[in-house]
mmCIF file of C-alpha atoms and ligand atoms in Angstrom:
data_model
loop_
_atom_site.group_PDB
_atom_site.id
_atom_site.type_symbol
_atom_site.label_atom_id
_atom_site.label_comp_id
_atom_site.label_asym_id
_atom_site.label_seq_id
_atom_site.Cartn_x
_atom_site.Cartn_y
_atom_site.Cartn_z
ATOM 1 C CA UNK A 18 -108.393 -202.463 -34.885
ATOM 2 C CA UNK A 19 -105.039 -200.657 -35.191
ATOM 3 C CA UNK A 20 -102.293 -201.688 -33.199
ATOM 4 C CA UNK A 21 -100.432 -198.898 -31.434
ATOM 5 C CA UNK A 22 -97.553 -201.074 -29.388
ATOM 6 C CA UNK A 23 -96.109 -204.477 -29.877
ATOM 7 C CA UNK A 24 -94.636 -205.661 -27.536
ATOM 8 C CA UNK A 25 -92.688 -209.226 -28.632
ATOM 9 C CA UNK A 26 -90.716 -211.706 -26.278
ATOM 10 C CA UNK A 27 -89.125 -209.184 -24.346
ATOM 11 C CA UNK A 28 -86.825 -210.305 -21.493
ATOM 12 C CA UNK A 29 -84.909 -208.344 -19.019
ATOM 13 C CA UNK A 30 -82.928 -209.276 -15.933
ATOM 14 C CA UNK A 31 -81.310 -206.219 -13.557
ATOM 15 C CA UNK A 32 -77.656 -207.266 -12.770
ATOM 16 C CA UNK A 33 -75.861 -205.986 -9.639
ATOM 17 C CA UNK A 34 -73.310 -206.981 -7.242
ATOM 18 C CA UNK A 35 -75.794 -209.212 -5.468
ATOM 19 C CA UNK A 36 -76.172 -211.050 -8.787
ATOM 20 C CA UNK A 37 -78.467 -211.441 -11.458
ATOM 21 C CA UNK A 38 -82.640 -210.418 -10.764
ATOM 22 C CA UNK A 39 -84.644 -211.961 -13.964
ATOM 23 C CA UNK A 40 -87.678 -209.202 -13.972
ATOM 24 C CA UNK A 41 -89.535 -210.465 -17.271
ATOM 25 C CA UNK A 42 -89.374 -213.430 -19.534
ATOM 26 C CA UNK A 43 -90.807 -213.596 -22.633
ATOM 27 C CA UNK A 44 -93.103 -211.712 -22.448
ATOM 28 C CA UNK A 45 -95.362 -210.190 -25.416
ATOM 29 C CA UNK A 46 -99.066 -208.555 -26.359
ATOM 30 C CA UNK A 47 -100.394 -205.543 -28.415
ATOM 31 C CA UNK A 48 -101.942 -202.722 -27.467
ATOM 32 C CA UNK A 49 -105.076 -200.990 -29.982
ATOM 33 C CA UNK A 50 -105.026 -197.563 -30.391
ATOM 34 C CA UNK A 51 -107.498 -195.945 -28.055
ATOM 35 C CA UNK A 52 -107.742 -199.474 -25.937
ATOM 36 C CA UNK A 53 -107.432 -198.973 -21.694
ATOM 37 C CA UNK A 54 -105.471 -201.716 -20.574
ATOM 38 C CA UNK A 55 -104.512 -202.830 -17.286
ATOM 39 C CA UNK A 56 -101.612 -204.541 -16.208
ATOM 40 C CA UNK A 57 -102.245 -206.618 -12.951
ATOM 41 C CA UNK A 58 -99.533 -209.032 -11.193
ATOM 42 C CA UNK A 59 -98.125 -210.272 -7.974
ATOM 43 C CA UNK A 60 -95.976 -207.117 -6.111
ATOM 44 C CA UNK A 61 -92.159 -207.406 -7.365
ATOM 45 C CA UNK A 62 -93.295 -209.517 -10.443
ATOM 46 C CA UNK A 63 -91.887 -206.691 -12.761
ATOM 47 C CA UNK A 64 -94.722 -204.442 -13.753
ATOM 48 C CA UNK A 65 -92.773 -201.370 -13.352
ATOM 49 C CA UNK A 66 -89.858 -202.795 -14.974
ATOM 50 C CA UNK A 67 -92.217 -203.379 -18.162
ATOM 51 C CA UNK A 68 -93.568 -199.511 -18.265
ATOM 52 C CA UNK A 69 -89.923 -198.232 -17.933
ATOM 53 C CA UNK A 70 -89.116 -200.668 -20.742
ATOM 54 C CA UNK A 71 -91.971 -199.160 -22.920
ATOM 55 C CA UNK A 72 -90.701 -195.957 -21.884
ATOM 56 C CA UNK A 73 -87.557 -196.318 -23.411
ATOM 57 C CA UNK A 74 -85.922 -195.678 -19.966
ATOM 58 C CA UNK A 75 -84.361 -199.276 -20.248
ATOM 59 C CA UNK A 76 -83.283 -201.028 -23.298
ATOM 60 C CA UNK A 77 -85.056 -204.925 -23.145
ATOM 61 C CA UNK A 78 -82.200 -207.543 -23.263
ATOM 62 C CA UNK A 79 -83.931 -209.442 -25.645
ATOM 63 C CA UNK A 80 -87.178 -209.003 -27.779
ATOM 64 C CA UNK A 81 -88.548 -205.896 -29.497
ATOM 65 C CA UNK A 82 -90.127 -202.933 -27.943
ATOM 66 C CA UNK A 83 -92.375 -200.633 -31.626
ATOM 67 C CA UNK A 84 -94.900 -198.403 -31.842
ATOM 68 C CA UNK A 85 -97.198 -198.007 -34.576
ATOM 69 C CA UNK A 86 -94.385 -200.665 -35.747
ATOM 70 C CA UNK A 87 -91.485 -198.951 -35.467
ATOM 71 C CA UNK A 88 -88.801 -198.791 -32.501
ATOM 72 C CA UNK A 89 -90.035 -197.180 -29.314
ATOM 73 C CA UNK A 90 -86.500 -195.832 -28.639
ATOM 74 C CA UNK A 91 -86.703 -193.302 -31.618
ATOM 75 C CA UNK A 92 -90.311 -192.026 -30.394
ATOM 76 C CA UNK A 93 -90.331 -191.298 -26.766
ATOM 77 C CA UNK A 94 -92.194 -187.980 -27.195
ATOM 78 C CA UNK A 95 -94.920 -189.969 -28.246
ATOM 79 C CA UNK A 96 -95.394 -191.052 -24.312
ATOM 80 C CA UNK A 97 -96.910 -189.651 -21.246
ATOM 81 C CA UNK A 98 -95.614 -191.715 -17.917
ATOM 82 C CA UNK A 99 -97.309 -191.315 -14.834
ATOM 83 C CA UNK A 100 -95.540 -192.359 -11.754
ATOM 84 C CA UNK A 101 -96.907 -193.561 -8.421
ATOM 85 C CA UNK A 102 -95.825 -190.305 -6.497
ATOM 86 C CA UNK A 103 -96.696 -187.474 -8.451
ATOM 87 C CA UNK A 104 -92.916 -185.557 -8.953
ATOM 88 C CA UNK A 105 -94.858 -182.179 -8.478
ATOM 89 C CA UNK A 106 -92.074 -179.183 -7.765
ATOM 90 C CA UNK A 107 -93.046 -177.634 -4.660
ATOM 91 C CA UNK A 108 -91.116 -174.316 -5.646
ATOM 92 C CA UNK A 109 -93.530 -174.111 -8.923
ATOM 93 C CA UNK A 110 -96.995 -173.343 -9.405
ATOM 94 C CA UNK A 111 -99.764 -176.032 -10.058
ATOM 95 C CA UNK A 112 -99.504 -174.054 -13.465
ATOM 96 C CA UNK A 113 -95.653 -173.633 -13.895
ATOM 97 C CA UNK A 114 -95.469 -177.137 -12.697
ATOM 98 C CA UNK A 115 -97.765 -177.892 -15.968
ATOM 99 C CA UNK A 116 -95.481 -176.147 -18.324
ATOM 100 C CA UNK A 117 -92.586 -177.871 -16.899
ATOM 101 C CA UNK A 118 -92.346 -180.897 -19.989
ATOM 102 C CA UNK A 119 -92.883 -178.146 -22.811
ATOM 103 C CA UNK A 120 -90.605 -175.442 -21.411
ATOM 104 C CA UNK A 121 -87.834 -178.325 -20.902
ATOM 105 C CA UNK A 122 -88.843 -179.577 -24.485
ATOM 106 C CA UNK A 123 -88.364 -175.631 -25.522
ATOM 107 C CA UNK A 124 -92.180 -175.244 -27.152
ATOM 108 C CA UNK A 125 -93.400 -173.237 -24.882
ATOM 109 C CA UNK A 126 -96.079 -171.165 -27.102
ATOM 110 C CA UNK A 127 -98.777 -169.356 -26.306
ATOM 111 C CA UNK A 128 -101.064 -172.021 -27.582
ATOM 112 C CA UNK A 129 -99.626 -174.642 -25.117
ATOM 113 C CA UNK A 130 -99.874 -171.996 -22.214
ATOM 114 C CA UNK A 131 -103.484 -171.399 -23.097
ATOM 115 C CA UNK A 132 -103.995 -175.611 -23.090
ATOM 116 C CA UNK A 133 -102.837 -175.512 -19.874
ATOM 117 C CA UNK A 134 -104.985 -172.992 -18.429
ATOM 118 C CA UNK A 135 -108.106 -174.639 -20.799
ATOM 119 C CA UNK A 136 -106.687 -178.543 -19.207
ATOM 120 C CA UNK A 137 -106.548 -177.362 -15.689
ATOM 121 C CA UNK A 138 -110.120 -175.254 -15.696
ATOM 122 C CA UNK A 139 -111.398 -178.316 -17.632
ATOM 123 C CA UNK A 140 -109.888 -181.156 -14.470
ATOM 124 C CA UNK A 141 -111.546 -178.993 -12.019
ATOM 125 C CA UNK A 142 -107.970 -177.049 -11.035
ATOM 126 C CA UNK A 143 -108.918 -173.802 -12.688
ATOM 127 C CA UNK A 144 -108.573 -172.344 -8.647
ATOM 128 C CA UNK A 145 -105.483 -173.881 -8.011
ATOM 129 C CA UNK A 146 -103.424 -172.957 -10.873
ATOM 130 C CA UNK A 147 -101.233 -170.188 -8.821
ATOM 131 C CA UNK A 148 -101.572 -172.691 -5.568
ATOM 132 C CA UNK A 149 -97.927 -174.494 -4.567
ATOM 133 C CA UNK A 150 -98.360 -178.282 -4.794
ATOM 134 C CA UNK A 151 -98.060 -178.774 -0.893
ATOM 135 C CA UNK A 152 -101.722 -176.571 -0.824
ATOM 136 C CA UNK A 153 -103.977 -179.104 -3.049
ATOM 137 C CA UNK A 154 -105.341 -182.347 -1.878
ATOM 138 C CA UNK A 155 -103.889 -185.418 -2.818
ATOM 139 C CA UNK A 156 -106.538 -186.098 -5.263
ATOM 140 C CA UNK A 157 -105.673 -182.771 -6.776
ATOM 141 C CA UNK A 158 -102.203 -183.027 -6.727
ATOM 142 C CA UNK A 159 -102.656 -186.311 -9.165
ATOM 143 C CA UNK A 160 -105.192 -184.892 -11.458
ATOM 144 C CA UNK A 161 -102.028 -181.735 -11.434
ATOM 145 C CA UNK A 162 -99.965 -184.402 -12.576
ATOM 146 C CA UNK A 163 -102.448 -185.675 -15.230
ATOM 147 C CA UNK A 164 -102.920 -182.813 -16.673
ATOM 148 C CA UNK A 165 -98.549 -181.854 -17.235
ATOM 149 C CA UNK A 166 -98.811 -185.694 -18.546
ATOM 150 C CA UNK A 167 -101.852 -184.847 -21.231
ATOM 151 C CA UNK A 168 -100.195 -180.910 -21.995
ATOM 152 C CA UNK A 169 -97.306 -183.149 -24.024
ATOM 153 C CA UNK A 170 -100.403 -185.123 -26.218
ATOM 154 C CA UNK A 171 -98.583 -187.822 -25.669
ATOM 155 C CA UNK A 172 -100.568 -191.036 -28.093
ATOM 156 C CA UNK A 173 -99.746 -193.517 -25.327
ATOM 157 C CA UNK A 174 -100.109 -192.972 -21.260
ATOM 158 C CA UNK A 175 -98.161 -195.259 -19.085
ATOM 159 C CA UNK A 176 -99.583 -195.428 -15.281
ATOM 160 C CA UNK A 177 -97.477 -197.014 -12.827
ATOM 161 C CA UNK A 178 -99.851 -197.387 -9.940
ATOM 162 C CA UNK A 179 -100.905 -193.636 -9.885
ATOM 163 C CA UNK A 180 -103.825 -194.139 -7.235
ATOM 164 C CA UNK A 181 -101.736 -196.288 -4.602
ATOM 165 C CA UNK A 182 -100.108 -193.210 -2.255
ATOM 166 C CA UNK A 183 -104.244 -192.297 -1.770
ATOM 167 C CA UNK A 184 -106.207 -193.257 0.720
ATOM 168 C CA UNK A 185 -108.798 -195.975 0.079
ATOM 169 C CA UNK A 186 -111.879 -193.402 -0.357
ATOM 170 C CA UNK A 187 -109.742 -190.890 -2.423
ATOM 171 C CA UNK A 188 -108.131 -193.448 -5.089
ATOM 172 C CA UNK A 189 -111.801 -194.855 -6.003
ATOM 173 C CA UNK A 190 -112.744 -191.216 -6.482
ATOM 174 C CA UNK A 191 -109.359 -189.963 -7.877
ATOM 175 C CA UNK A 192 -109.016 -193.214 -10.164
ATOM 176 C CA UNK A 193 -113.124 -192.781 -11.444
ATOM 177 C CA UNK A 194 -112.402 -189.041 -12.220
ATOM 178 C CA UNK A 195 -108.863 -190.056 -13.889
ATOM 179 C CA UNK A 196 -110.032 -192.803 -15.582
ATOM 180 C CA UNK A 197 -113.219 -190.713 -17.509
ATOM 181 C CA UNK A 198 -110.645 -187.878 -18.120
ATOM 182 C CA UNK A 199 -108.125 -190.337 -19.873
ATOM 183 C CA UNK A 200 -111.675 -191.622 -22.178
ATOM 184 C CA UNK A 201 -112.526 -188.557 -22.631
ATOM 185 C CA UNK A 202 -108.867 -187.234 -24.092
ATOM 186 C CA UNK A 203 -109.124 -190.210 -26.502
ATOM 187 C CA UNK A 204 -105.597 -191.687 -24.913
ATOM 188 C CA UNK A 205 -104.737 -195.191 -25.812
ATOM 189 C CA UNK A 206 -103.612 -195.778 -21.753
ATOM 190 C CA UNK A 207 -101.795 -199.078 -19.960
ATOM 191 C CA UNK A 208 -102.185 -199.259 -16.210
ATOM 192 C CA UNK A 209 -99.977 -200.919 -13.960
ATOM 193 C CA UNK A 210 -101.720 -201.868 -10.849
ATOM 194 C CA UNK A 211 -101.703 -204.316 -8.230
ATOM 195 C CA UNK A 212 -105.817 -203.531 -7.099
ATOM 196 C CA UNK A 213 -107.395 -205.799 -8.951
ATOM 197 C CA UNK A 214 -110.891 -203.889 -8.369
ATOM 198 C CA UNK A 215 -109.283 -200.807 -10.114
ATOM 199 C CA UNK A 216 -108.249 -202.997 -13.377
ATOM 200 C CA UNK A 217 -111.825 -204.383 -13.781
ATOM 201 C CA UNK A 218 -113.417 -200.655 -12.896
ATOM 202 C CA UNK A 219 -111.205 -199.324 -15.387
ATOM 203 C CA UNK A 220 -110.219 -201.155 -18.137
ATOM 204 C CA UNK A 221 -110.995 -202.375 -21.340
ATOM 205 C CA UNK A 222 -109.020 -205.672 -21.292
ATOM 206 C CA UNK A 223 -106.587 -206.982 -18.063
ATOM 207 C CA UNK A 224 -103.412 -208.597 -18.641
ATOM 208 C CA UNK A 225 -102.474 -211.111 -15.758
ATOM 209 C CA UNK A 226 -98.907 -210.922 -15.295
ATOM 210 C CA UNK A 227 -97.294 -214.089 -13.381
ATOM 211 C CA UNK A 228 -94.810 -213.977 -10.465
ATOM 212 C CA UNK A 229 -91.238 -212.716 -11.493
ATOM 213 C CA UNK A 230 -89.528 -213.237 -13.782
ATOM 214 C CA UNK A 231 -93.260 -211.891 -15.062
ATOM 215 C CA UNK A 232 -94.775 -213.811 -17.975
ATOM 216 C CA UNK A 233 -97.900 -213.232 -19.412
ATOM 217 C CA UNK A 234 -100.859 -215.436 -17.557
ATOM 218 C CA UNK A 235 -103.790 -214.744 -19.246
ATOM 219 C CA UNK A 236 -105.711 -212.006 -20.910
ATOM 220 C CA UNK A 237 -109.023 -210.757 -20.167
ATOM 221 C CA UNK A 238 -110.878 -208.463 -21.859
ATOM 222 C CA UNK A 239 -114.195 -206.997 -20.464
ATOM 223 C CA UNK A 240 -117.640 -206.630 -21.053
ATOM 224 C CA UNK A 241 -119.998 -205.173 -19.184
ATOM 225 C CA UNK A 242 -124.151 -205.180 -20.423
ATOM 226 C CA UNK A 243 -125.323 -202.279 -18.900
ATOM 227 C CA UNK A 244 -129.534 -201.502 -18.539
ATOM 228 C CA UNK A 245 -131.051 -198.704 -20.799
ATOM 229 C CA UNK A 246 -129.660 -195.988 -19.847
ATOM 230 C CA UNK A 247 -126.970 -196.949 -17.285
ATOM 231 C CA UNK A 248 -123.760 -195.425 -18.671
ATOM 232 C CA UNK A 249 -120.382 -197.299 -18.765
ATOM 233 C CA UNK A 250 -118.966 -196.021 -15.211
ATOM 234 C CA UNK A 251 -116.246 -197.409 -12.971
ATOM 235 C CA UNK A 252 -118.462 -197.176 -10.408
ATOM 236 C CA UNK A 253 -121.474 -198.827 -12.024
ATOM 237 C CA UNK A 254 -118.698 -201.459 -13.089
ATOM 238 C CA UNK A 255 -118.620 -202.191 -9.231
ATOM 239 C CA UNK A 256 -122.311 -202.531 -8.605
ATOM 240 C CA UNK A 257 -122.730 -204.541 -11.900
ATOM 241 C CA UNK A 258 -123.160 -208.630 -11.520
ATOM 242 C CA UNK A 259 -120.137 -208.947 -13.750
ATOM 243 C CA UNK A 260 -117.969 -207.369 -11.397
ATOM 244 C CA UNK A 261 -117.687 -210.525 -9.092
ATOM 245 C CA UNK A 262 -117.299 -213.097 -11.684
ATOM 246 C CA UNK A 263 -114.052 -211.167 -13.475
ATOM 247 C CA UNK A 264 -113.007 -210.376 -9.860
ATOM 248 C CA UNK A 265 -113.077 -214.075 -8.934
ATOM 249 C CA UNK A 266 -111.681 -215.149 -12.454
ATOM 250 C CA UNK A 267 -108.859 -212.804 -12.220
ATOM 251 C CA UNK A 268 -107.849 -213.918 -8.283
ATOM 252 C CA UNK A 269 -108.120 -217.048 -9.057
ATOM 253 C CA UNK A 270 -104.840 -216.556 -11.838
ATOM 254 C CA UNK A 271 -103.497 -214.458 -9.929
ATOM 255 C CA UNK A 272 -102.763 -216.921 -7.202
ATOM 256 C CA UNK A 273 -102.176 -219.810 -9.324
ATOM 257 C CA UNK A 274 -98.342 -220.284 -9.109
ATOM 258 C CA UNK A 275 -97.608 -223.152 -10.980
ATOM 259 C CA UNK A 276 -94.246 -221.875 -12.072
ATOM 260 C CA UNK A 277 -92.450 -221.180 -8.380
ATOM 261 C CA UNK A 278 -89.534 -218.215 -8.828
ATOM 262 C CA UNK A 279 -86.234 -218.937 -10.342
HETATM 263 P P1 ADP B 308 -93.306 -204.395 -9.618
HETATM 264 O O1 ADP B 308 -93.459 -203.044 -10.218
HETATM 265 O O2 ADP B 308 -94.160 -205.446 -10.262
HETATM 266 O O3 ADP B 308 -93.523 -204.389 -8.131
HETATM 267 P P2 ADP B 308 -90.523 -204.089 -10.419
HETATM 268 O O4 ADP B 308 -90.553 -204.064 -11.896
HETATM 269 O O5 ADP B 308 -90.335 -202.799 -9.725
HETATM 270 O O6 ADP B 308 -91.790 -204.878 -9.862
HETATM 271 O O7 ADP B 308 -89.324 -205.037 -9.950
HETATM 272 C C1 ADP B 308 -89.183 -206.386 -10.409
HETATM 273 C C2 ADP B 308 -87.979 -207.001 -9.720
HETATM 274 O O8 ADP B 308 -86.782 -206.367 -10.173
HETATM 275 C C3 ADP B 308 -87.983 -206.859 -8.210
HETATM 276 O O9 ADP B 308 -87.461 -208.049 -7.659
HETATM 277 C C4 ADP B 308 -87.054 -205.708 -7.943
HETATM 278 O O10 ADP B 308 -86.433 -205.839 -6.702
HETATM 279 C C5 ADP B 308 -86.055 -205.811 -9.072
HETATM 280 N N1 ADP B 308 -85.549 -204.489 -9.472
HETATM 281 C C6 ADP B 308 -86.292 -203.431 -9.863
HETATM 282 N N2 ADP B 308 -85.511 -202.372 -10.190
HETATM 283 C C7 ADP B 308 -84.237 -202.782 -9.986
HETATM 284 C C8 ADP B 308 -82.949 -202.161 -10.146
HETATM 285 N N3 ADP B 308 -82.844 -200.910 -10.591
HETATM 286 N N4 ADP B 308 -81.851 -202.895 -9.855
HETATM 287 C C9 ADP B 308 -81.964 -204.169 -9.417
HETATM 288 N N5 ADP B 308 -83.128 -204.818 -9.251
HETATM 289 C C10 ADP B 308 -84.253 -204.150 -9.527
HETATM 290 MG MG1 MG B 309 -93.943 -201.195 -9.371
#
């Protein structure tokens, strides 16, 4: 399997006036090309922290940051980052809000205009593409944001908790319907997420991160032995009998503190 990001004993404290917050500590894994992994951890551990990192919107204070083996920093357009809240321009169009990264970027062709009308009809938006962000359901309004993240072909998609702002009903729907469109588009993807049902509906393989400064727990990867002609869902994932067993694995870590804060 290729590897697509190394990440290798990265550390990074914020300093203010208030003193010095150690967010990660040594922390390091790979990613495979085309792999969906999810990063799960206590709240405030540092799992944002880490995307921005991988971002190259922070510069790690020690340890190395490449992709495809080379330094992150130099590559950025080879990213898509997904925030929480979904940064959607009210004055814009679901469309023009689409075309925002490319016309910023300067490549706005007709070829990426006509991806964005073919990405949006595609996601179920084909309606809405005139609409004003403030008309479209929250569920919407993050597949709108999904789609200006995928117009960019970005090789790697960060996802910092993209489903939390939705209501409980909504983000299993919204994070099924994401998660199949990110398969579908081929994306390697890394999810940061604090649901632990999401990670195992979701994912290939879960990281467990530990409380801050975040270090790396354990890894999990997944495997699911479906029946005949039961397909790979996230929501046959939670009906399947190996649901539980990763579900109680994974708590289990997660509230095993052996190494109290600071
Ligand atoms: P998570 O996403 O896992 O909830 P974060 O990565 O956002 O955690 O934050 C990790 C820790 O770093 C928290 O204690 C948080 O308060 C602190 N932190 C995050 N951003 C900053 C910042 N810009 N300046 C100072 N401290 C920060
Ligand atoms: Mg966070």
């Amino acid at each position: 399997m290729d590897t697509i990001l190394s990440i290798n004993h990265i550390s990074h404290s914020y300093h203010t006036l208030k003193g010095e917050t150690p967010a990660l500590r040594d922390l390091s894994f790979t990613v495979h090309t085309g792999e969906f992994l999810a990063v799960v951890g206590p709240s405030g551990c540092g799992k944002s922290t880490l995307l921005s990192l991988i971002a190259g919107l922070l510069t790690p204070e020690e340890g190395e940051i490449l992709l495809h083996g080379k330094p992150v920093n130099d590559q950025k357009e080879k990213i898509g980052y997904m925030l929480q809240r979904d940064e959607l321009l009210e004055w814009r169009s679901i469309y023009r809000n689409v075309l925002l990264g490319p016309e910023i970027q300067k490549s706005l062709t007709p070829e990426i205009k006509q991806r964005a009308r073919d990405l949006l009809e595609a996601y179920g938006l084909g309606q809405f593409q005139s609409s004003r962000p403030s008309e479209l359901s929250g569920g919407m309004r993050q597949r709108a944001a999904l789609v200006r993240t995928l117009i960019l072909n970005p090789e790697l998609l960060l996802l910092d908790e993209p489903f939390s702002a939705l209501d409980y009903q909504t983000r299993l729907n919204v994070s099924d319907d994401i998660g199949q469109i990110i398969r579908r588009e081929g994306k390697t993807a890394l999810l940061v997420t604090h649901d632990l049902s999401e990670a195992i509906s979701l994912a290939d393989r879960i990281l467990v991160l530990s409380i801050r400064p975040a270090s790396l727990k354990t890894t999990v990867s997944l495997h699911f032995d479906f029946p005949g002609q039961t397909e790979d869902t996230p929501l046959n994932r939670r009906n399947a009998p190996e649901f539980k067993t990763y579900f109680n694995l994974i708590w289990k870590e997660l509230n095993q503190h052996e190494n109290q804060p600071d």
